[in-house]
Short mmCIF file of C-alpha atoms in Angstrom, two decimals:
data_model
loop_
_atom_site.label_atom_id
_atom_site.label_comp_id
_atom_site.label_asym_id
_atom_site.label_seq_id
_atom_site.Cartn_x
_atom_site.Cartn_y
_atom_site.Cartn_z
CA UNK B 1 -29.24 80.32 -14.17
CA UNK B 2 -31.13 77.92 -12.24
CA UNK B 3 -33.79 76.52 -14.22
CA UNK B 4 -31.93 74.42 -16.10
CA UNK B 5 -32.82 71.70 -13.20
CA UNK B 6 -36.39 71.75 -13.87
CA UNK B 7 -35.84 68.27 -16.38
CA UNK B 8 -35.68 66.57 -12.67
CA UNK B 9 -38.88 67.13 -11.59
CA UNK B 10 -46.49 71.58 -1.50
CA UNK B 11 -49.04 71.04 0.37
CA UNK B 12 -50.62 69.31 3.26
CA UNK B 13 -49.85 65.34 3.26
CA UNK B 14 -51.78 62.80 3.60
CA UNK B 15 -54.83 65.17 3.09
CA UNK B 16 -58.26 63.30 4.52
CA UNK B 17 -56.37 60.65 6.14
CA UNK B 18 -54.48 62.44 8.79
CA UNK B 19 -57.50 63.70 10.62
CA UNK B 20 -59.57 60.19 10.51
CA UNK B 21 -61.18 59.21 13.48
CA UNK B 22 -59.36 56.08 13.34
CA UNK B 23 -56.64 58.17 14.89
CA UNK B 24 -52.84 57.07 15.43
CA UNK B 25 -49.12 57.84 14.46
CA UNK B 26 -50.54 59.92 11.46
CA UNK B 27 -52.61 62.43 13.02
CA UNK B 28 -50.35 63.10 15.82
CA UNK B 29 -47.65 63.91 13.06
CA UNK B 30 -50.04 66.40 12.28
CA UNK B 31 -50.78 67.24 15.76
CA UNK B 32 -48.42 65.47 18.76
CA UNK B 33 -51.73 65.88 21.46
CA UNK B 34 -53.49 63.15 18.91
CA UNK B 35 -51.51 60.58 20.52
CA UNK B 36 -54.12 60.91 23.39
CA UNK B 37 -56.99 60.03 21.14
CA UNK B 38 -55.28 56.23 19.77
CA UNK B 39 -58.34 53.83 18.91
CA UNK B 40 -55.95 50.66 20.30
CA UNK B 41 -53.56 50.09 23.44
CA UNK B 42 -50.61 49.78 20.84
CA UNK B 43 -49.71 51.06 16.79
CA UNK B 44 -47.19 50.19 14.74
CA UNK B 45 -46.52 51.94 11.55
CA UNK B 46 -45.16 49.83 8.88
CA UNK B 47 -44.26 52.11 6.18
CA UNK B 48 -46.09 55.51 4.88
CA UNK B 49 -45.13 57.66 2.01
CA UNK B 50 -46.70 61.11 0.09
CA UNK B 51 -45.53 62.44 -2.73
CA UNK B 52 -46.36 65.84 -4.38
CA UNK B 53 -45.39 67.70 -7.17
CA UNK B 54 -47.48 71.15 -7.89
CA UNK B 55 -46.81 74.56 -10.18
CA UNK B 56 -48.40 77.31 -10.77
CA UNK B 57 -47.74 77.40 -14.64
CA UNK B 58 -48.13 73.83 -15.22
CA UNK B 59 -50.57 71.24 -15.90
CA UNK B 60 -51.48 67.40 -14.48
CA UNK B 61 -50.46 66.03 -17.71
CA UNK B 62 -47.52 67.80 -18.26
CA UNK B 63 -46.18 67.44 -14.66
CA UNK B 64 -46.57 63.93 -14.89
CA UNK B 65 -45.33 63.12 -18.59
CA UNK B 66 -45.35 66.29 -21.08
CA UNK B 67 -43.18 67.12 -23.35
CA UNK B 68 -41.68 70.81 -24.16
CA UNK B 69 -41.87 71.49 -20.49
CA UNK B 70 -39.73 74.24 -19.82
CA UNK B 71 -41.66 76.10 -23.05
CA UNK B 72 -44.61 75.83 -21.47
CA UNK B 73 -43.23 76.98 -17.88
CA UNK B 74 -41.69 79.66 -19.07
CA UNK B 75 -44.37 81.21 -21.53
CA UNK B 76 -46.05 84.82 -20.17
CA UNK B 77 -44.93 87.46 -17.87
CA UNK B 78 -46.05 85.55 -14.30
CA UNK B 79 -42.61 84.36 -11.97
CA UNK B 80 -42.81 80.61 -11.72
CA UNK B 81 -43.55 78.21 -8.91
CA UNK B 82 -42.65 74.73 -9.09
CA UNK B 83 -41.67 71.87 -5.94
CA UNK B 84 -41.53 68.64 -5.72
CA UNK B 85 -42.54 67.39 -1.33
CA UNK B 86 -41.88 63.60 -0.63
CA UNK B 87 -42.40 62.72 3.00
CA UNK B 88 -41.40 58.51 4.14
CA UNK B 89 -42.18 57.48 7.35
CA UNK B 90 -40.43 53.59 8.29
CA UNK B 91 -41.22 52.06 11.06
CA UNK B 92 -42.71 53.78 14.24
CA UNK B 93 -44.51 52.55 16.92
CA UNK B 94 -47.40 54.18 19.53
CA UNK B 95 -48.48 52.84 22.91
CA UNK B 96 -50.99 54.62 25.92
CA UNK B 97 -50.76 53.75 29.60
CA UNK B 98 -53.01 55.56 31.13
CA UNK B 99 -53.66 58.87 31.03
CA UNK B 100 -50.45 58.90 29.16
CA UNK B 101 -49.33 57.79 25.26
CA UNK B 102 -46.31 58.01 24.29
CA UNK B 103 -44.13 57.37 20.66
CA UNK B 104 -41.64 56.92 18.10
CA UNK B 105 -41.40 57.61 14.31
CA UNK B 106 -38.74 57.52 11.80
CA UNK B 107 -39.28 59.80 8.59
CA UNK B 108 -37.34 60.73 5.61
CA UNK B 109 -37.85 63.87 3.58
CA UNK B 110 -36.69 65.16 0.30
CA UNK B 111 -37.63 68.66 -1.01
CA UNK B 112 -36.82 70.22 -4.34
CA UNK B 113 -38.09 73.91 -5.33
CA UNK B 114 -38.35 76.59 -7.01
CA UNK B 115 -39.49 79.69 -6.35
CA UNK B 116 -40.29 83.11 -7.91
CA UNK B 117 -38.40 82.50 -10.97
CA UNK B 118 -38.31 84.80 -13.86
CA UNK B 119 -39.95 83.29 -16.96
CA UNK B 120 -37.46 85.54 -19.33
CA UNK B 121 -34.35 84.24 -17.23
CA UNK B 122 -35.85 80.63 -17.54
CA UNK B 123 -36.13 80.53 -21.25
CA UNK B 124 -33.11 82.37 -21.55
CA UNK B 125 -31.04 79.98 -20.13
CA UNK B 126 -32.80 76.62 -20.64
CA UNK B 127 -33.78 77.45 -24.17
CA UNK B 128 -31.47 80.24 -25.39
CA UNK B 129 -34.36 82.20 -26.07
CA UNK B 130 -35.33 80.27 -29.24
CA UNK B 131 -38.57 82.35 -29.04
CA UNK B 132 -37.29 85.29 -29.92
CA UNK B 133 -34.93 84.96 -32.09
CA UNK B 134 -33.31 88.93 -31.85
CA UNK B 135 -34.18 91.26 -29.05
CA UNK B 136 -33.43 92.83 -25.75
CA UNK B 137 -35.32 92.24 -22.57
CA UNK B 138 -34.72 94.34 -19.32
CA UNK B 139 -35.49 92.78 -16.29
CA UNK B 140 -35.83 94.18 -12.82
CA UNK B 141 -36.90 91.10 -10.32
CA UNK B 142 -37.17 92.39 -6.35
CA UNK B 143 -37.75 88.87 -4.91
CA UNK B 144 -35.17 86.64 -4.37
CA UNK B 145 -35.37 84.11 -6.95
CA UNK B 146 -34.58 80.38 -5.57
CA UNK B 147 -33.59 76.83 -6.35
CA UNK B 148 -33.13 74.72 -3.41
CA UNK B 149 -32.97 71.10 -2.73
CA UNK B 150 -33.04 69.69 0.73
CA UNK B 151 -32.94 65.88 2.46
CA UNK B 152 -32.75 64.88 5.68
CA UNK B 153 -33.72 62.29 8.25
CA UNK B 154 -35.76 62.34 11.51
CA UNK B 155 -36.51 60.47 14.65
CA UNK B 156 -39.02 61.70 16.68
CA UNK B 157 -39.91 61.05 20.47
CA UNK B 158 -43.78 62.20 21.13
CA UNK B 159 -45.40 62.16 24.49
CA UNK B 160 -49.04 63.02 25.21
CA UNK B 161 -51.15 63.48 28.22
CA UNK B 162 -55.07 63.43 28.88
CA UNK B 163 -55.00 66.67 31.16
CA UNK B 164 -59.08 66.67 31.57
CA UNK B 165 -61.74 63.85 30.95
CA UNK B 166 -64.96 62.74 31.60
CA UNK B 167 -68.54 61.55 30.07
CA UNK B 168 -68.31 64.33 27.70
CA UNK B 169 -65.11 66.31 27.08
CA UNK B 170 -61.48 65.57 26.85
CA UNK B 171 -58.57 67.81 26.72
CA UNK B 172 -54.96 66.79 26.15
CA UNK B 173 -51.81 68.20 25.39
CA UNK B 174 -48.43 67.13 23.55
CA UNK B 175 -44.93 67.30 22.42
CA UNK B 176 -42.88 65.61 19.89
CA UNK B 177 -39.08 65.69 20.03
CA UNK B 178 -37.23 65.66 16.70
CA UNK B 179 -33.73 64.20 16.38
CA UNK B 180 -32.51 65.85 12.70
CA UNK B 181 -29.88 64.01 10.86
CA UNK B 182 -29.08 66.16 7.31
CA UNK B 183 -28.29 64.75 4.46
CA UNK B 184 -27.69 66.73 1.70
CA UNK B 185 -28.24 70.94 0.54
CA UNK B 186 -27.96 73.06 -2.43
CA UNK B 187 -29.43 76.71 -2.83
CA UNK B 188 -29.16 79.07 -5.58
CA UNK B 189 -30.60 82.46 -4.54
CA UNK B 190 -30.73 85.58 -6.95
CA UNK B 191 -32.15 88.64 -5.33
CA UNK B 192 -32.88 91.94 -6.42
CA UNK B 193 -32.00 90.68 -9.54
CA UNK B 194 -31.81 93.13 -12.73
CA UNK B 195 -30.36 93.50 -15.89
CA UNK B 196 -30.84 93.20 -19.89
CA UNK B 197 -30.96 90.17 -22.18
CA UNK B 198 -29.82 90.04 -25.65
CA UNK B 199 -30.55 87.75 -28.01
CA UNK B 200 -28.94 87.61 -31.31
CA UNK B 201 -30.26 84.22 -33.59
CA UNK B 202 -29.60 82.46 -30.69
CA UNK B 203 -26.61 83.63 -28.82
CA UNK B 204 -27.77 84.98 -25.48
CA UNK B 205 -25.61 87.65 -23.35
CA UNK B 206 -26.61 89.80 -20.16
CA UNK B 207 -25.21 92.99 -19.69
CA UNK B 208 -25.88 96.00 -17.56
CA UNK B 209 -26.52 93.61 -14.71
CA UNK B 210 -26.71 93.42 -11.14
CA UNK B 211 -27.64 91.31 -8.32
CA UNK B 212 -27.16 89.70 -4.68
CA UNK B 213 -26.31 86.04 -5.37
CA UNK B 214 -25.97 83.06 -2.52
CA UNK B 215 -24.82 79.33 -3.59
CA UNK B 216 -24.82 76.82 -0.97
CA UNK B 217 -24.32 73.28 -1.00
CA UNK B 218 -23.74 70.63 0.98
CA UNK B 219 -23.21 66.63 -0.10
CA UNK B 220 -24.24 65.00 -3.29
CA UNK B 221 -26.69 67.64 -4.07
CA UNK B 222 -23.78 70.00 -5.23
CA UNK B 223 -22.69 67.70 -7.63
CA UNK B 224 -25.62 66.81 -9.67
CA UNK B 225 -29.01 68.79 -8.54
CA UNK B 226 -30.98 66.81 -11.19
CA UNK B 227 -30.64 63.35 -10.07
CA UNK B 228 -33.06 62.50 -7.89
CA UNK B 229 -30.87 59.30 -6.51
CA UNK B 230 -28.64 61.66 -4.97
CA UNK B 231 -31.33 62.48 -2.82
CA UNK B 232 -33.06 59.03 -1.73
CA UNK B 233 -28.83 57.92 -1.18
CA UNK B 234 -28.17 60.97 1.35
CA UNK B 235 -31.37 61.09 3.19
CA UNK B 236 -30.06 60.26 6.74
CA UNK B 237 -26.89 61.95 7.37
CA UNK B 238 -25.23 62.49 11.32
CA UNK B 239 -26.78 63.94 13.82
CA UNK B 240 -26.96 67.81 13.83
CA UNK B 241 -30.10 69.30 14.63
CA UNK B 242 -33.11 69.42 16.58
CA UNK B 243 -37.00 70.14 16.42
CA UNK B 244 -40.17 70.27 18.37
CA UNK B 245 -43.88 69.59 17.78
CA UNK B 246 -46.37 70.88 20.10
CA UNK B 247 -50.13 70.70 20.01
CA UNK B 248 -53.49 70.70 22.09
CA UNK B 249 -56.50 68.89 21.19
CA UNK B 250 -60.15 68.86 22.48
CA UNK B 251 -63.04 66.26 22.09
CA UNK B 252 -66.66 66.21 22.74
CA UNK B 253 -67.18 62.59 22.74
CA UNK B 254 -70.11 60.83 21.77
CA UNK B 255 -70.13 57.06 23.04
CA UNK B 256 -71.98 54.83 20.68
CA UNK B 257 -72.13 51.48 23.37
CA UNK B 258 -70.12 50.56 26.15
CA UNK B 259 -67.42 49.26 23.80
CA UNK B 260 -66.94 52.14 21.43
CA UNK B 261 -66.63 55.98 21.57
CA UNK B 262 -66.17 58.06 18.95
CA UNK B 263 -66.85 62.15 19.21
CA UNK B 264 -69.24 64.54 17.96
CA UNK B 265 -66.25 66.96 17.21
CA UNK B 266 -62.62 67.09 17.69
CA UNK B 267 -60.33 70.12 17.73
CA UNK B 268 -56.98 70.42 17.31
CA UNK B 269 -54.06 73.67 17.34
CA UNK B 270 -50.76 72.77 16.61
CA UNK B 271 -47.18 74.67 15.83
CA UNK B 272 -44.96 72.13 14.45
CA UNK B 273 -41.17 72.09 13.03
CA UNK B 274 -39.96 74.64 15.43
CA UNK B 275 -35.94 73.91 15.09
CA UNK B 276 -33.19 74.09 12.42
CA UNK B 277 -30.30 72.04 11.15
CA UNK B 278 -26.70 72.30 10.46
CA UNK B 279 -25.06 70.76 7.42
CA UNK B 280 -21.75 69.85 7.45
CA UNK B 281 -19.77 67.65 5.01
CA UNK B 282 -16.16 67.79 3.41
CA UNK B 283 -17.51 69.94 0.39
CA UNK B 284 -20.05 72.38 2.14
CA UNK B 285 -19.70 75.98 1.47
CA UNK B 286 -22.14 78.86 1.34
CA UNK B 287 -20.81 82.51 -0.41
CA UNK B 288 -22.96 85.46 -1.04
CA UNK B 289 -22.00 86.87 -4.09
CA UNK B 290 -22.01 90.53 -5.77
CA UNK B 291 -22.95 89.81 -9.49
CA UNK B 292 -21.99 92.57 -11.78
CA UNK B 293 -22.15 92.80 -15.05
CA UNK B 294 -21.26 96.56 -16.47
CA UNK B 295 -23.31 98.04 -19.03
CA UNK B 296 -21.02 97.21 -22.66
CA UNK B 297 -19.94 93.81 -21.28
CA UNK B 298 -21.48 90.93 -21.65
CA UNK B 299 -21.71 87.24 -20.07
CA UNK B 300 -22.43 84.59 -21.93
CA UNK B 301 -25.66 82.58 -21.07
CA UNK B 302 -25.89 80.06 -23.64
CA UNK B 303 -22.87 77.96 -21.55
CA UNK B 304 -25.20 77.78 -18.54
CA UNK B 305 -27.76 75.67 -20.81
CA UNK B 306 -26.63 71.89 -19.69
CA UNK B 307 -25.37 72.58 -16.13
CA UNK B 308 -26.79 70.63 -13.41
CA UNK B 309 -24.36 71.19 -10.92
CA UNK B 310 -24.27 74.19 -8.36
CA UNK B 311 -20.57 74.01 -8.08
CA UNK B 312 -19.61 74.35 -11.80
CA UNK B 313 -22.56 77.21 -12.19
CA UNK B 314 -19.99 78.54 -9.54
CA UNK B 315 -17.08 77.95 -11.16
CA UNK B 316 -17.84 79.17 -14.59
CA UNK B 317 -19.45 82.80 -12.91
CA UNK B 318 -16.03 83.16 -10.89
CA UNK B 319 -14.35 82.36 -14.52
CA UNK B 320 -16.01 85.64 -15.91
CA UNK B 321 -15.07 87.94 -13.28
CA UNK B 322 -18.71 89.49 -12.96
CA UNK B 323 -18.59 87.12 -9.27
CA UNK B 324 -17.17 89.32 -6.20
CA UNK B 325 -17.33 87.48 -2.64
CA UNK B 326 -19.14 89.32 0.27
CA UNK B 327 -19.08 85.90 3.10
CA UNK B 328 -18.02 82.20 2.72
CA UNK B 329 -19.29 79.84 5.56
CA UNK B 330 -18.19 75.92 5.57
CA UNK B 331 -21.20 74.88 8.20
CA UNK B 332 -24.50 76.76 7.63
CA UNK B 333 -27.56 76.07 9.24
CA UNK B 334 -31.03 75.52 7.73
CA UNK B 335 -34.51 76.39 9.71
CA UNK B 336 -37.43 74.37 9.32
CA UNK B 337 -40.78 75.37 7.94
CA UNK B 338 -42.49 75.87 10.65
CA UNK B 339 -46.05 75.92 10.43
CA UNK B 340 -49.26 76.82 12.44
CA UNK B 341 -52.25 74.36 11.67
CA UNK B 342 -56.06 74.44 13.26
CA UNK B 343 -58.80 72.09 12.59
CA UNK B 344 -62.14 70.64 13.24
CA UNK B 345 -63.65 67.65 12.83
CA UNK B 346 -67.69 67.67 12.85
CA UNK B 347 -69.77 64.63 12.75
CA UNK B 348 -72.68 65.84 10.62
CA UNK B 349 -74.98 62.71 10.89
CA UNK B 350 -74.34 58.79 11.96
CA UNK B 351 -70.95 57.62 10.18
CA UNK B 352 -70.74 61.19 8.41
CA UNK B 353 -67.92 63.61 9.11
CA UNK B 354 -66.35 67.28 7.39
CA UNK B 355 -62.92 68.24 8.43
CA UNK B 356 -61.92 71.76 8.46
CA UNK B 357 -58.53 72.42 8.12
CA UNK B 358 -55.80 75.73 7.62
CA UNK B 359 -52.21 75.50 7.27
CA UNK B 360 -50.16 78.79 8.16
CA UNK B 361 -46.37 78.74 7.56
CA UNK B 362 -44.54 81.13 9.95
CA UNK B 363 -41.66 82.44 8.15
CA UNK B 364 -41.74 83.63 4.43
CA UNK B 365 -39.81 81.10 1.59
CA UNK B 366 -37.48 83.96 0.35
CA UNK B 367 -34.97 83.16 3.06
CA UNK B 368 -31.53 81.33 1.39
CA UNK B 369 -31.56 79.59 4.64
CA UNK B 370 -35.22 78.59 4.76
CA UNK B 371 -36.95 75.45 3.74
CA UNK B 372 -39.90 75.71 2.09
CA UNK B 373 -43.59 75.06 2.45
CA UNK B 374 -47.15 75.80 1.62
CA UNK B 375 -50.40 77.74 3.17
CA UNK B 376 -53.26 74.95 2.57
CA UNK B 377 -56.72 75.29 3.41
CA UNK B 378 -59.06 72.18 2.94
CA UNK B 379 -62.56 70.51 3.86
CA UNK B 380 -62.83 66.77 3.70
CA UNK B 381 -66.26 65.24 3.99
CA UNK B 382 -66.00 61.86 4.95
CA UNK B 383 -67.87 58.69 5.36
CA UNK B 384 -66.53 56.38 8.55
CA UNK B 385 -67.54 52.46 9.00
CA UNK B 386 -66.17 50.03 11.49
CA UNK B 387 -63.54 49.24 9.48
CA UNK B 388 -63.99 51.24 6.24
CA UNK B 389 -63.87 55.17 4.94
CA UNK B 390 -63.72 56.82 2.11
CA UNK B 391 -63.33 61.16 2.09
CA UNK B 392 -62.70 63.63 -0.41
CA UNK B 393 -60.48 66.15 0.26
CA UNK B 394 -60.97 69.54 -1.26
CA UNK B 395 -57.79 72.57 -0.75
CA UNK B 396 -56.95 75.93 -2.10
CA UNK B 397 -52.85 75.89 -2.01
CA UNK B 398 -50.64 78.82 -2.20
CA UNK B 399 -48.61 77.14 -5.38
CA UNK B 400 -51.50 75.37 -7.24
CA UNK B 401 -54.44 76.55 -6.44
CA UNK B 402 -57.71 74.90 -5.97
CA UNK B 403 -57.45 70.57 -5.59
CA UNK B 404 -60.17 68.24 -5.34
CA UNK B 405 -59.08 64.39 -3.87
CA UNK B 406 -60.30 60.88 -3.63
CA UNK B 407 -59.28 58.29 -0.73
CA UNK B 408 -60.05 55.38 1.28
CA UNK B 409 -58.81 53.09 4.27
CA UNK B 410 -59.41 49.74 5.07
CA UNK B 411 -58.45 48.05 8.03
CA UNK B 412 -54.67 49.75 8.35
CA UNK B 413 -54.52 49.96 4.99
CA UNK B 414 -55.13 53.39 3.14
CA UNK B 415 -54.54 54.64 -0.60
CA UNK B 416 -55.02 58.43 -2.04
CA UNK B 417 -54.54 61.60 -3.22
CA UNK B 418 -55.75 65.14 -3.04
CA UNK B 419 -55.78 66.21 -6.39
CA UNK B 420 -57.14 63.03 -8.87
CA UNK B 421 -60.53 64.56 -9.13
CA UNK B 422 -58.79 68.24 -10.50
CA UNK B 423 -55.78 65.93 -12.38
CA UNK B 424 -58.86 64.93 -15.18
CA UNK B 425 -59.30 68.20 -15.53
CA UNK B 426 -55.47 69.03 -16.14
CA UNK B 427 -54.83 70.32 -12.66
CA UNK B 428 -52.18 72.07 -11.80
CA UNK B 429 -50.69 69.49 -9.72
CA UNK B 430 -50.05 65.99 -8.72
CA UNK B 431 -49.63 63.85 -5.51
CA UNK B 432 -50.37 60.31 -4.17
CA UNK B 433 -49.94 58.84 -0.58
CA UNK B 434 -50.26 55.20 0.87
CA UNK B 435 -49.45 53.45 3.75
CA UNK B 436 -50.34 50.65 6.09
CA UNK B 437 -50.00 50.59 10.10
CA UNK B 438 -51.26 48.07 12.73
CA UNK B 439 -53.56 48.47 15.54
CA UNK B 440 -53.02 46.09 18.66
CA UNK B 441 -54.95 45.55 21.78
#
């Protein structure tokens, strides 16, 4: 009943970039003890962005542009993966005194996904099952199939401190402090999910069917999940939630002259996105839901076809009677993904660097009240001038699989993406970042 959305249409951002050794606002988003390790007295961010879409069914060209889509998504037996990650960061700015460095960063976020979807429940309600034209397929689906959108707005306060330092190590430690303002929510969950789907030329019922439903919304999103302006238009909603960032990191510096140090290798552990957020807004509700649909009764799928919006889905499942209420809650609350990350940056020869890097989320996706995310591991080679680099980044995700990138920087200017190399080969996703920010003695 959900992937009628998929007309609208993660990993780790800004991949290669976020562990230069130009350092700054972007690495410590990836680690808050990186503050410690700014290349000038002052930074200001001017504007970043990343955006990502990846499946696990789907190729670059058709993420980007193809036609048929939800044929191809929903051909074969395997559940379907597909999310859409866009990350904005406005204007922050960075500063050290000392021993001390301390900042603040404005980001928006916007999230769309969908996750462990059954293919047969996809094509039966996006394309009335045109494939099979009479038949009966039974279904039994133990995960808890999702759609969820998210946006929200963030402020964050980071603060890091050099605890040891001298000729050849440094140690330092850090914290960020998140102020969340969300924006806007919708979840459709369907667990345990089973039943049988009938197709007769066309017209598709379910019958002898059963499962644990939750529909959630919050904002504009419950009115039209497929238009993607209702998310950039309720990005930054009041203040209702709070997060933390906390990280160490350790260098083994190599100076170059008396002017400039760089390191030999750089280590980082971080937990980030510890926190949740409440949504509340004059149309928020979240029910669980009893589907049932007895065996010799039948609910018609085809009128789910050209729905895009959660709360009529709602409506026209209550209209069967097949809907029973469990719990209703007006305010609901939303955790984070929170995520472990580790890496290490070697300098191999003069100017030559490889970044090692693993991404560990902390709480499974299945979760109606959890926001989604992505284990990544990556190496990035990289080659670092003065004022020039250029690194490849290379990642196995969880949803797409292996990725192989291209980017550069100049000055505080910097342009890429972790998947071009794999998109000429019809990769199974698609992402690009940019973004300029300003060093200052």
């Amino acid at each position: 009943m959900f992937p009628v959305w998929i007309r609208s249409l993660a990993q780790e951002h800004f991949s290669g970039i976020s562990t230069s050794q130009r350092g700054g606002l972007l690495n410590a988003s990836m680690n808050p003890a990186e503050l410690s390790n700014l290349q000038s007295k002052y930074e200001i961010s001017v504007f970043s962005a990343s955006f990502n879409l990846s499946s696990n069914r789907l190729g670059f060209d058709d993420l980007v542009g193809g036609d048929n889509i939800e044929d191809k998504l929903f051909e074969g037996n395997k559940d379907v993966d597909l999310r859409f990650d866009g990350e904005i960061y406005g204007p922050g700015f960075a500063m050290k005194i000392d021993k001390w460095a301390f900042s603040v960063q404005t980001k928006a976020y916007a999230k769309i996904n969908f996750a462990d979807v059954d293919p047969t429940i996809g094509d039966a309600v996006t394309n009335s099952a045109v494939s099979a034209l009479l038949g009966s397929t039974t279904i039994q689906n133990n995960n808890n199939q999702r759609a969820n959108g998210t946006a929200w707005g963030e402020v964050g306060f980071g603060i890091s401190r050099i605890l040891f330092e001298n000729d050849e190590h440094k140690f330092s430690a850090g914290v960020n402090l998140k102020l969340l303002f969300p924006g806007s929510y919708a979840n459709l969950g369907a667990d345990k999910f089973q039943g049988t789907i009938n197709n007769n030329l066309g017209d598709v019922t379910l019958t002898n069917a059963s499962a644990n439903l939750n529909i959630g919304y919050s904002g504009k999103l419950a009115g039209d999940f497929t238009d993607f302006d209702n998310y950039a238009s309720s990005i930054f909603g009041k203040l209702n939630g709070f997060a933390t960032d906390i990280g160490v990191n350790y260098q083994w510096k190599d100076r170059l002259d008396d002017d400039n140090e760089s390191y030999k290798l750089n280590v980082g552990l971080a937990v980030r996105n510890i926190g949740s957020m409440t949504f509340k807004d004059a149309n928020n509700q979240s029910t669980n839901y009893i589907l049932n649909v007895p065996d010799g009764e039948f609910l018609d799928l085809n009128q789910f076809q050209d729905v895009s919006s959660l709360e009529d889905i709602e409506q026209l499942l209550l209209a069967s009677g097949y809907l029973n209420s469990v719990a209703t809650k007006r305010d609901f609350k939303t955790k984070l993904p929170t995520v472990f990350s580790a890496y290490a940056d070697v300098k191999v020869i003069p100017n030559f660097f490889v970044t090692v890097y693993g991404q560990q989320k902390l709480n499974e996706d299945d979760a109606n009240d959890q926001i989604t995310t992505q284990n990544v591991i990556s190496v990035t080679p990289r080659y670092t001038a003065k004022k020039f680099e250029v690194y490849s980044p290379l990642a196995s995700n969880e949803i797409s699989g292996f990725t192989a990138g291209l980017g550069f920087g100049v000055g505080g200017f910097f342009i890429g993406s972790s998947s071009i190399l794999t998109a000429l080969g019809n990769g199974d996703q698609a992402d690009i970042y940019l973004g300029l920010r300003l060093g200052l003695q």
